[in-house]
């Protein structure tokens, strides 16, 4: 499944429009082609979405599902990604109001909703509940077979969670397509799945089979495309992250792009964990990816710098400083396009 392009969508985003947990809803607003008619956020209701987020999409922000009904939405998308992935207490009323109003529901949280009898009792013919985070069928333990593919496999890796790995992969994908390359975006999280329609929800896969699930989808598409843009998850620097290593092993990347938030010095949710200098982070990722030569050399070819919190002058300064520090191509691909990073990918040998 994917977000329906022929149905009107409302995004449930309480405290997420300007907070730290709204990445799913904000990414859908930025990248989806679906008609989005309302954002639901009681904190920012009545304010301008473009002014608050920089996203050039003039969608009204309202305080509740009830208020959103004036815009005739047909699908409600839960747009937050909170720690642990549970449904917040104040979201239950909104979910039930949406279902009672005849809307379908797209749920990217860990809490499964499609099997809840209480919610199914509300559904009318034609209404659906799509739980995005599901383990794919028929997965096996990875074997490193992705190394046999002729395509470039570009994996985004990060210094933290929720800093722009998916956005970087999407921007690289679109830049490659504009240049005529046969590129495929490989979604590995709930938001990417909503946008792309296929992929894997990696954090719903049992850990023994996580690399195998990645390998399975990479092998499915690798012979038909010149470049696979593989959406990164988590970070090797995050004490709670288990997704990054299976992505590296399962996809057997040919290049890595490191994503970092400009100026960030510590893990956002664990301030006792510092982020080392980027040169050290690059060495770490390259060392882990190659496993001492067992899997071959895998270079970090560029830095995607998240500068959303900076004005343009400060953003350009941060990019220049990072370029000087690392010696690698660096830009903010959301703000300035991914062309520079794509150039670095294509210059790198496979």
Short mmCIF file of C-alpha atoms in Angstrom, two decimals:
data_model
loop_
_atom_site.label_atom_id
_atom_site.label_comp_id
_atom_site.label_asym_id
_atom_site.label_seq_id
_atom_site.Cartn_x
_atom_site.Cartn_y
_atom_site.Cartn_z
CA UNK A 1 0.00 0.00 0.00
CA UNK A 2 0.90 3.68 -0.16
CA UNK A 3 -0.81 6.94 0.67
CA UNK A 4 -3.79 7.19 -1.70
CA UNK A 5 -3.26 9.86 -4.33
CA UNK A 6 -6.96 10.15 -5.06
CA UNK A 7 -8.21 10.75 -1.51
CA UNK A 8 -8.08 13.83 0.69
CA UNK A 9 -5.72 13.48 3.65
CA UNK A 10 -5.58 15.03 7.09
CA UNK A 11 -2.45 14.63 9.22
CA UNK A 12 -2.78 14.15 12.98
CA UNK A 13 0.19 16.08 14.33
CA UNK A 14 -0.52 17.34 17.85
CA UNK A 15 2.66 18.95 19.22
CA UNK A 16 4.56 17.77 16.16
CA UNK A 17 4.43 20.70 13.74
CA UNK A 18 7.21 22.49 15.59
CA UNK A 19 8.24 19.73 18.02
CA UNK A 20 10.76 16.91 17.68
CA UNK A 21 8.31 14.04 17.09
CA UNK A 22 6.55 15.20 13.94
CA UNK A 23 9.00 13.91 11.33
CA UNK A 24 6.47 11.55 9.71
CA UNK A 25 3.83 14.22 9.17
CA UNK A 26 6.34 16.85 8.10
CA UNK A 27 7.97 14.48 5.60
CA UNK A 28 4.59 13.64 4.11
CA UNK A 29 3.84 17.34 3.79
CA UNK A 30 7.18 17.90 2.09
CA UNK A 31 7.28 14.90 -0.23
CA UNK A 32 3.85 13.35 -0.80
CA UNK A 33 1.89 14.00 -3.98
CA UNK A 34 -1.36 13.24 -2.15
CA UNK A 35 -3.92 16.04 -1.62
CA UNK A 36 -3.40 17.09 2.00
CA UNK A 37 -6.30 19.25 3.18
CA UNK A 38 -5.60 19.76 6.90
CA UNK A 39 -2.98 19.45 9.61
CA UNK A 40 -4.34 18.76 13.09
CA UNK A 41 -2.25 20.31 15.87
CA UNK A 42 -3.86 21.96 18.87
CA UNK A 43 -0.58 23.75 19.71
CA UNK A 44 -0.20 25.63 16.41
CA UNK A 45 -3.81 25.77 15.18
CA UNK A 46 -4.54 28.84 13.05
CA UNK A 47 -0.90 29.57 12.27
CA UNK A 48 0.87 29.39 8.90
CA UNK A 49 2.41 26.03 8.04
CA UNK A 50 4.99 27.51 5.61
CA UNK A 51 6.09 30.07 8.20
CA UNK A 52 6.39 27.45 10.94
CA UNK A 53 8.13 24.74 8.94
CA UNK A 54 9.54 26.24 5.74
CA UNK A 55 7.52 23.67 3.78
CA UNK A 56 6.01 25.35 0.74
CA UNK A 57 2.56 23.86 1.13
CA UNK A 58 -0.25 26.09 2.30
CA UNK A 59 -2.34 23.66 4.35
CA UNK A 60 -4.58 24.93 7.17
CA UNK A 61 -3.71 23.91 10.74
CA UNK A 62 -6.75 23.11 12.89
CA UNK A 63 -7.16 22.08 16.51
CA UNK A 64 -8.99 18.72 16.14
CA UNK A 65 -10.36 16.06 13.83
CA UNK A 66 -13.79 17.60 14.32
CA UNK A 67 -12.49 20.94 13.02
CA UNK A 68 -10.75 19.19 10.11
CA UNK A 69 -14.05 17.73 8.87
CA UNK A 70 -14.88 21.09 7.32
CA UNK A 71 -12.17 20.30 4.71
CA UNK A 72 -13.75 16.90 3.89
CA UNK A 73 -10.77 14.61 4.56
CA UNK A 74 -11.11 10.94 3.64
CA UNK A 75 -7.97 9.56 5.29
CA UNK A 76 -6.34 10.35 8.63
CA UNK A 77 -2.57 9.83 8.86
CA UNK A 78 -0.94 9.66 12.28
CA UNK A 79 2.00 11.98 11.72
CA UNK A 80 4.12 11.64 14.83
CA UNK A 81 6.93 9.21 15.68
CA UNK A 82 7.27 9.34 19.48
CA UNK A 83 9.90 7.45 21.47
CA UNK A 84 8.71 3.85 21.75
CA UNK A 85 6.09 4.29 19.02
CA UNK A 86 3.04 4.10 21.31
CA UNK A 87 -0.21 5.97 20.65
CA UNK A 88 -0.35 9.06 22.93
CA UNK A 89 -3.34 9.14 25.27
CA UNK A 90 -4.85 12.27 23.70
CA UNK A 91 -4.78 10.70 20.22
CA UNK A 92 -7.37 8.01 20.94
CA UNK A 93 -10.33 10.41 20.88
CA UNK A 94 -9.13 11.87 17.59
CA UNK A 95 -8.70 8.41 16.03
CA UNK A 96 -12.20 7.34 17.04
CA UNK A 97 -13.69 10.63 15.84
CA UNK A 98 -12.04 10.13 12.45
CA UNK A 99 -13.28 6.55 12.08
CA UNK A 100 -16.79 7.52 13.16
CA UNK A 101 -16.75 10.27 10.53
CA UNK A 102 -16.04 7.66 7.84
CA UNK A 103 -12.31 8.26 7.40
CA UNK A 104 -9.74 5.52 6.81
CA UNK A 105 -6.64 5.47 9.00
CA UNK A 106 -2.92 5.18 8.26
CA UNK A 107 -0.95 4.20 11.36
CA UNK A 108 2.85 4.27 11.43
CA UNK A 109 3.19 3.66 15.17
CA UNK A 110 4.25 0.42 16.82
CA UNK A 111 0.82 0.00 18.43
CA UNK A 112 -1.25 -2.14 16.00
CA UNK A 113 -4.71 -0.70 15.41
CA UNK A 114 -6.13 -2.82 12.59
CA UNK A 115 -6.71 -5.76 14.94
CA UNK A 116 -8.43 -3.79 17.72
CA UNK A 117 -12.04 -4.96 18.04
CA UNK A 118 -13.13 -1.59 19.45
CA UNK A 119 -11.91 0.22 16.33
CA UNK A 120 -13.11 -2.41 13.88
CA UNK A 121 -16.58 -2.10 15.33
CA UNK A 122 -16.65 1.51 14.11
CA UNK A 123 -15.60 0.76 10.53
CA UNK A 124 -18.08 1.04 7.72
CA UNK A 125 -17.77 -0.61 4.28
CA UNK A 126 -14.87 0.91 2.38
CA UNK A 127 -12.97 2.09 5.46
CA UNK A 128 -9.51 0.67 6.12
CA UNK A 129 -6.91 0.75 8.87
CA UNK A 130 -3.36 0.36 7.51
CA UNK A 131 -0.76 -0.59 10.12
CA UNK A 132 2.47 0.26 8.31
CA UNK A 133 4.92 -1.34 10.73
CA UNK A 134 4.70 -5.03 9.86
CA UNK A 135 7.37 -7.65 9.34
CA UNK A 136 7.56 -8.77 5.69
CA UNK A 137 6.91 -12.45 4.91
CA UNK A 138 9.43 -15.14 3.97
CA UNK A 139 12.55 -13.39 5.24
CA UNK A 140 15.78 -15.26 5.92
CA UNK A 141 19.16 -14.60 7.50
CA UNK A 142 21.36 -12.38 5.32
CA UNK A 143 24.24 -13.87 3.35
CA UNK A 144 25.99 -10.83 1.84
CA UNK A 145 24.56 -11.53 -1.61
CA UNK A 146 23.93 -7.84 -2.33
CA UNK A 147 27.66 -7.54 -3.06
CA UNK A 148 27.03 -9.40 -6.35
CA UNK A 149 24.74 -6.68 -7.69
CA UNK A 150 26.12 -4.36 -10.40
CA UNK A 151 24.26 -1.24 -9.18
CA UNK A 152 25.39 1.51 -6.87
CA UNK A 153 23.88 1.09 -3.40
CA UNK A 154 23.94 4.40 -1.55
CA UNK A 155 23.11 4.16 2.15
CA UNK A 156 22.55 7.20 4.36
CA UNK A 157 24.02 6.90 7.85
CA UNK A 158 23.81 9.39 10.68
CA UNK A 159 25.30 10.88 13.82
CA UNK A 160 21.87 10.59 15.50
CA UNK A 161 18.29 9.55 14.90
CA UNK A 162 15.72 11.81 13.23
CA UNK A 163 18.16 14.15 11.50
CA UNK A 164 17.28 13.72 7.80
CA UNK A 165 18.48 10.37 6.47
CA UNK A 166 15.21 9.66 4.66
CA UNK A 167 15.05 13.18 3.24
CA UNK A 168 18.63 12.89 1.99
CA UNK A 169 17.91 9.56 0.28
CA UNK A 170 14.78 10.99 -1.36
CA UNK A 171 16.62 14.11 -2.54
CA UNK A 172 19.40 11.94 -4.00
CA UNK A 173 16.78 9.77 -5.69
CA UNK A 174 15.05 12.72 -7.34
CA UNK A 175 18.33 14.33 -8.37
CA UNK A 176 19.43 11.06 -9.99
CA UNK A 177 16.14 10.67 -11.86
CA UNK A 178 16.39 14.24 -13.16
CA UNK A 179 19.76 13.34 -14.65
CA UNK A 180 18.31 10.29 -16.36
CA UNK A 181 19.68 7.62 -14.05
CA UNK A 182 17.52 4.60 -13.25
CA UNK A 183 17.19 5.21 -9.51
CA UNK A 184 15.05 3.47 -6.88
CA UNK A 185 14.33 4.72 -3.35
CA UNK A 186 14.38 1.82 -0.89
CA UNK A 187 12.11 2.66 2.05
CA UNK A 188 13.07 1.17 5.40
CA UNK A 189 10.78 3.10 7.76
CA UNK A 190 7.11 3.87 8.15
CA UNK A 191 7.18 7.28 6.46
CA UNK A 192 9.15 6.05 3.47
CA UNK A 193 6.71 3.16 3.12
CA UNK A 194 3.75 5.54 3.10
CA UNK A 195 5.40 7.60 0.38
CA UNK A 196 6.86 4.81 -1.78
CA UNK A 197 4.32 2.04 -1.34
CA UNK A 198 6.87 -0.73 -0.86
CA UNK A 199 9.92 -1.39 1.28
CA UNK A 200 10.37 -2.71 4.80
CA UNK A 201 9.52 -1.33 8.22
CA UNK A 202 12.88 -2.37 9.62
CA UNK A 203 12.06 -1.71 13.26
CA UNK A 204 9.20 -4.23 13.03
CA UNK A 205 11.54 -7.05 11.96
CA UNK A 206 13.01 -9.54 14.43
CA UNK A 207 16.67 -8.72 14.90
CA UNK A 208 17.97 -12.06 13.56
CA UNK A 209 16.22 -11.40 10.25
CA UNK A 210 16.73 -7.63 9.97
CA UNK A 211 19.74 -7.79 7.65
CA UNK A 212 17.99 -10.51 5.68
CA UNK A 213 14.93 -8.33 5.17
CA UNK A 214 17.16 -5.55 3.84
CA UNK A 215 19.02 -7.99 1.60
CA UNK A 216 15.73 -9.36 0.26
CA UNK A 217 14.42 -6.02 -0.98
CA UNK A 218 17.82 -4.86 -2.28
CA UNK A 219 18.15 -8.07 -4.29
CA UNK A 220 14.60 -7.60 -5.59
CA UNK A 221 15.42 -4.26 -7.23
CA UNK A 222 19.19 -4.22 -7.64
CA UNK A 223 19.29 -5.81 -11.10
CA UNK A 224 16.73 -3.42 -12.56
CA UNK A 225 18.18 -0.09 -11.43
CA UNK A 226 21.51 1.68 -11.72
CA UNK A 227 21.31 3.26 -8.26
CA UNK A 228 19.48 2.20 -5.12
CA UNK A 229 19.00 5.05 -2.65
CA UNK A 230 18.68 3.17 0.65
CA UNK A 231 16.95 5.02 3.47
CA UNK A 232 19.09 4.97 6.61
CA UNK A 233 17.80 4.32 10.11
CA UNK A 234 19.21 5.08 13.54
CA UNK A 235 22.89 5.65 14.23
CA UNK A 236 25.85 3.61 15.39
CA UNK A 237 26.38 6.42 17.91
CA UNK A 238 22.95 5.99 19.50
CA UNK A 239 22.84 3.62 22.50
CA UNK A 240 19.31 2.48 21.65
CA UNK A 241 19.72 1.98 17.89
CA UNK A 242 19.70 -1.52 16.40
CA UNK A 243 18.85 -0.70 12.78
CA UNK A 244 22.04 0.73 11.29
CA UNK A 245 24.22 -2.37 11.29
CA UNK A 246 21.58 -4.62 9.63
CA UNK A 247 21.18 -1.97 6.94
CA UNK A 248 24.91 -1.95 6.31
CA UNK A 249 25.21 -5.74 6.21
CA UNK A 250 22.01 -6.37 4.28
CA UNK A 251 22.50 -3.74 1.59
CA UNK A 252 26.30 -4.14 1.22
CA UNK A 253 26.52 -0.46 0.26
CA UNK A 254 28.93 0.82 -2.34
CA UNK A 255 28.85 4.35 -0.90
CA UNK A 256 27.76 5.99 2.34
CA UNK A 257 26.45 9.53 2.83
CA UNK A 258 26.79 10.80 6.40
CA UNK A 259 23.90 12.92 7.73
CA UNK A 260 24.54 15.36 10.59
CA UNK A 261 22.70 18.24 12.20
CA UNK A 262 24.90 21.33 12.05
CA UNK A 263 26.34 22.21 15.44
CA UNK A 264 25.04 19.15 17.28
CA UNK A 265 27.62 17.86 19.74
CA UNK A 266 25.69 15.24 21.73
CA UNK A 267 23.00 12.62 21.21
CA UNK A 268 19.68 14.46 21.42
CA UNK A 269 17.96 12.04 23.80
CA UNK A 270 21.11 10.95 25.62
CA UNK A 271 23.17 14.07 26.35
CA UNK A 272 25.82 12.00 28.13
CA UNK A 273 26.74 10.50 24.73
CA UNK A 274 28.94 12.90 22.71
CA UNK A 275 29.17 13.02 18.93
CA UNK A 276 32.87 12.67 18.04
CA UNK A 277 34.48 14.90 15.39
CA UNK A 278 33.04 14.05 11.99
CA UNK A 279 36.39 12.76 10.76
CA UNK A 280 36.25 10.13 13.53
CA UNK A 281 32.63 9.29 12.71
CA UNK A 282 33.56 8.81 9.05
CA UNK A 283 36.40 6.48 10.02
CA UNK A 284 34.03 4.50 12.24
CA UNK A 285 31.40 4.00 9.55
CA UNK A 286 33.94 3.07 6.91
CA UNK A 287 35.62 0.61 9.28
CA UNK A 288 32.33 -1.03 10.31
CA UNK A 289 31.07 -1.21 6.72
CA UNK A 290 34.23 -2.92 5.48
CA UNK A 291 34.63 -5.09 8.62
CA UNK A 292 38.40 -5.02 8.29
CA UNK A 293 38.20 -5.93 4.62
CA UNK A 294 35.71 -8.79 4.87
CA UNK A 295 33.18 -6.84 2.82
CA UNK A 296 35.44 -4.56 0.80
CA UNK A 297 36.05 -0.82 1.06
CA UNK A 298 32.94 1.36 1.52
CA UNK A 299 33.69 5.09 1.46
CA UNK A 300 31.74 7.95 2.98
CA UNK A 301 31.58 10.17 -0.10
CA UNK A 302 29.75 13.21 1.27
CA UNK A 303 28.06 14.95 4.18
CA UNK A 304 24.37 15.89 4.18
CA UNK A 305 24.21 18.72 6.70
CA UNK A 306 20.83 19.48 8.28
CA UNK A 307 20.71 23.28 8.61
CA UNK A 308 16.96 23.72 9.10
CA UNK A 309 17.54 25.55 12.40
CA UNK A 310 19.95 28.10 10.83
CA UNK A 311 19.41 31.13 8.61
CA UNK A 312 20.88 30.92 5.11
CA UNK A 313 24.12 32.75 5.92
CA UNK A 314 24.80 30.56 8.96
CA UNK A 315 23.89 27.47 6.92
CA UNK A 316 26.42 28.31 4.22
CA UNK A 317 29.07 28.97 6.88
CA UNK A 318 28.36 25.62 8.52
CA UNK A 319 28.59 23.84 5.16
CA UNK A 320 31.91 25.53 4.35
CA UNK A 321 33.28 24.64 7.79
CA UNK A 322 32.22 20.99 7.42
CA UNK A 323 33.76 20.80 3.95
CA UNK A 324 37.04 22.13 5.31
CA UNK A 325 36.93 19.77 8.31
CA UNK A 326 36.23 16.59 6.35
CA UNK A 327 37.50 17.30 2.85
CA UNK A 328 34.26 15.86 1.49
CA UNK A 329 31.40 17.23 -0.56
CA UNK A 330 28.88 18.82 1.81
CA UNK A 331 25.51 20.51 1.42
CA UNK A 332 22.03 20.63 2.88
CA UNK A 333 20.20 18.57 0.22
CA UNK A 334 16.73 19.68 1.33
CA UNK A 335 17.66 23.35 1.26
CA UNK A 336 20.10 23.51 -1.63
CA UNK A 337 19.52 20.30 -3.61
CA UNK A 338 21.43 17.03 -3.68
CA UNK A 339 23.41 17.61 -6.87
CA UNK A 340 26.75 18.03 -5.11
CA UNK A 341 26.27 14.79 -3.18
CA UNK A 342 25.13 12.93 -6.29
CA UNK A 343 28.29 14.10 -8.09
CA UNK A 344 30.36 12.59 -5.26
CA UNK A 345 28.42 9.32 -5.47
CA UNK A 346 28.91 9.02 -9.23
CA UNK A 347 32.63 9.87 -9.04
CA UNK A 348 33.21 7.08 -6.56
CA UNK A 349 34.25 3.72 -7.97
CA UNK A 350 31.99 0.69 -7.48
#
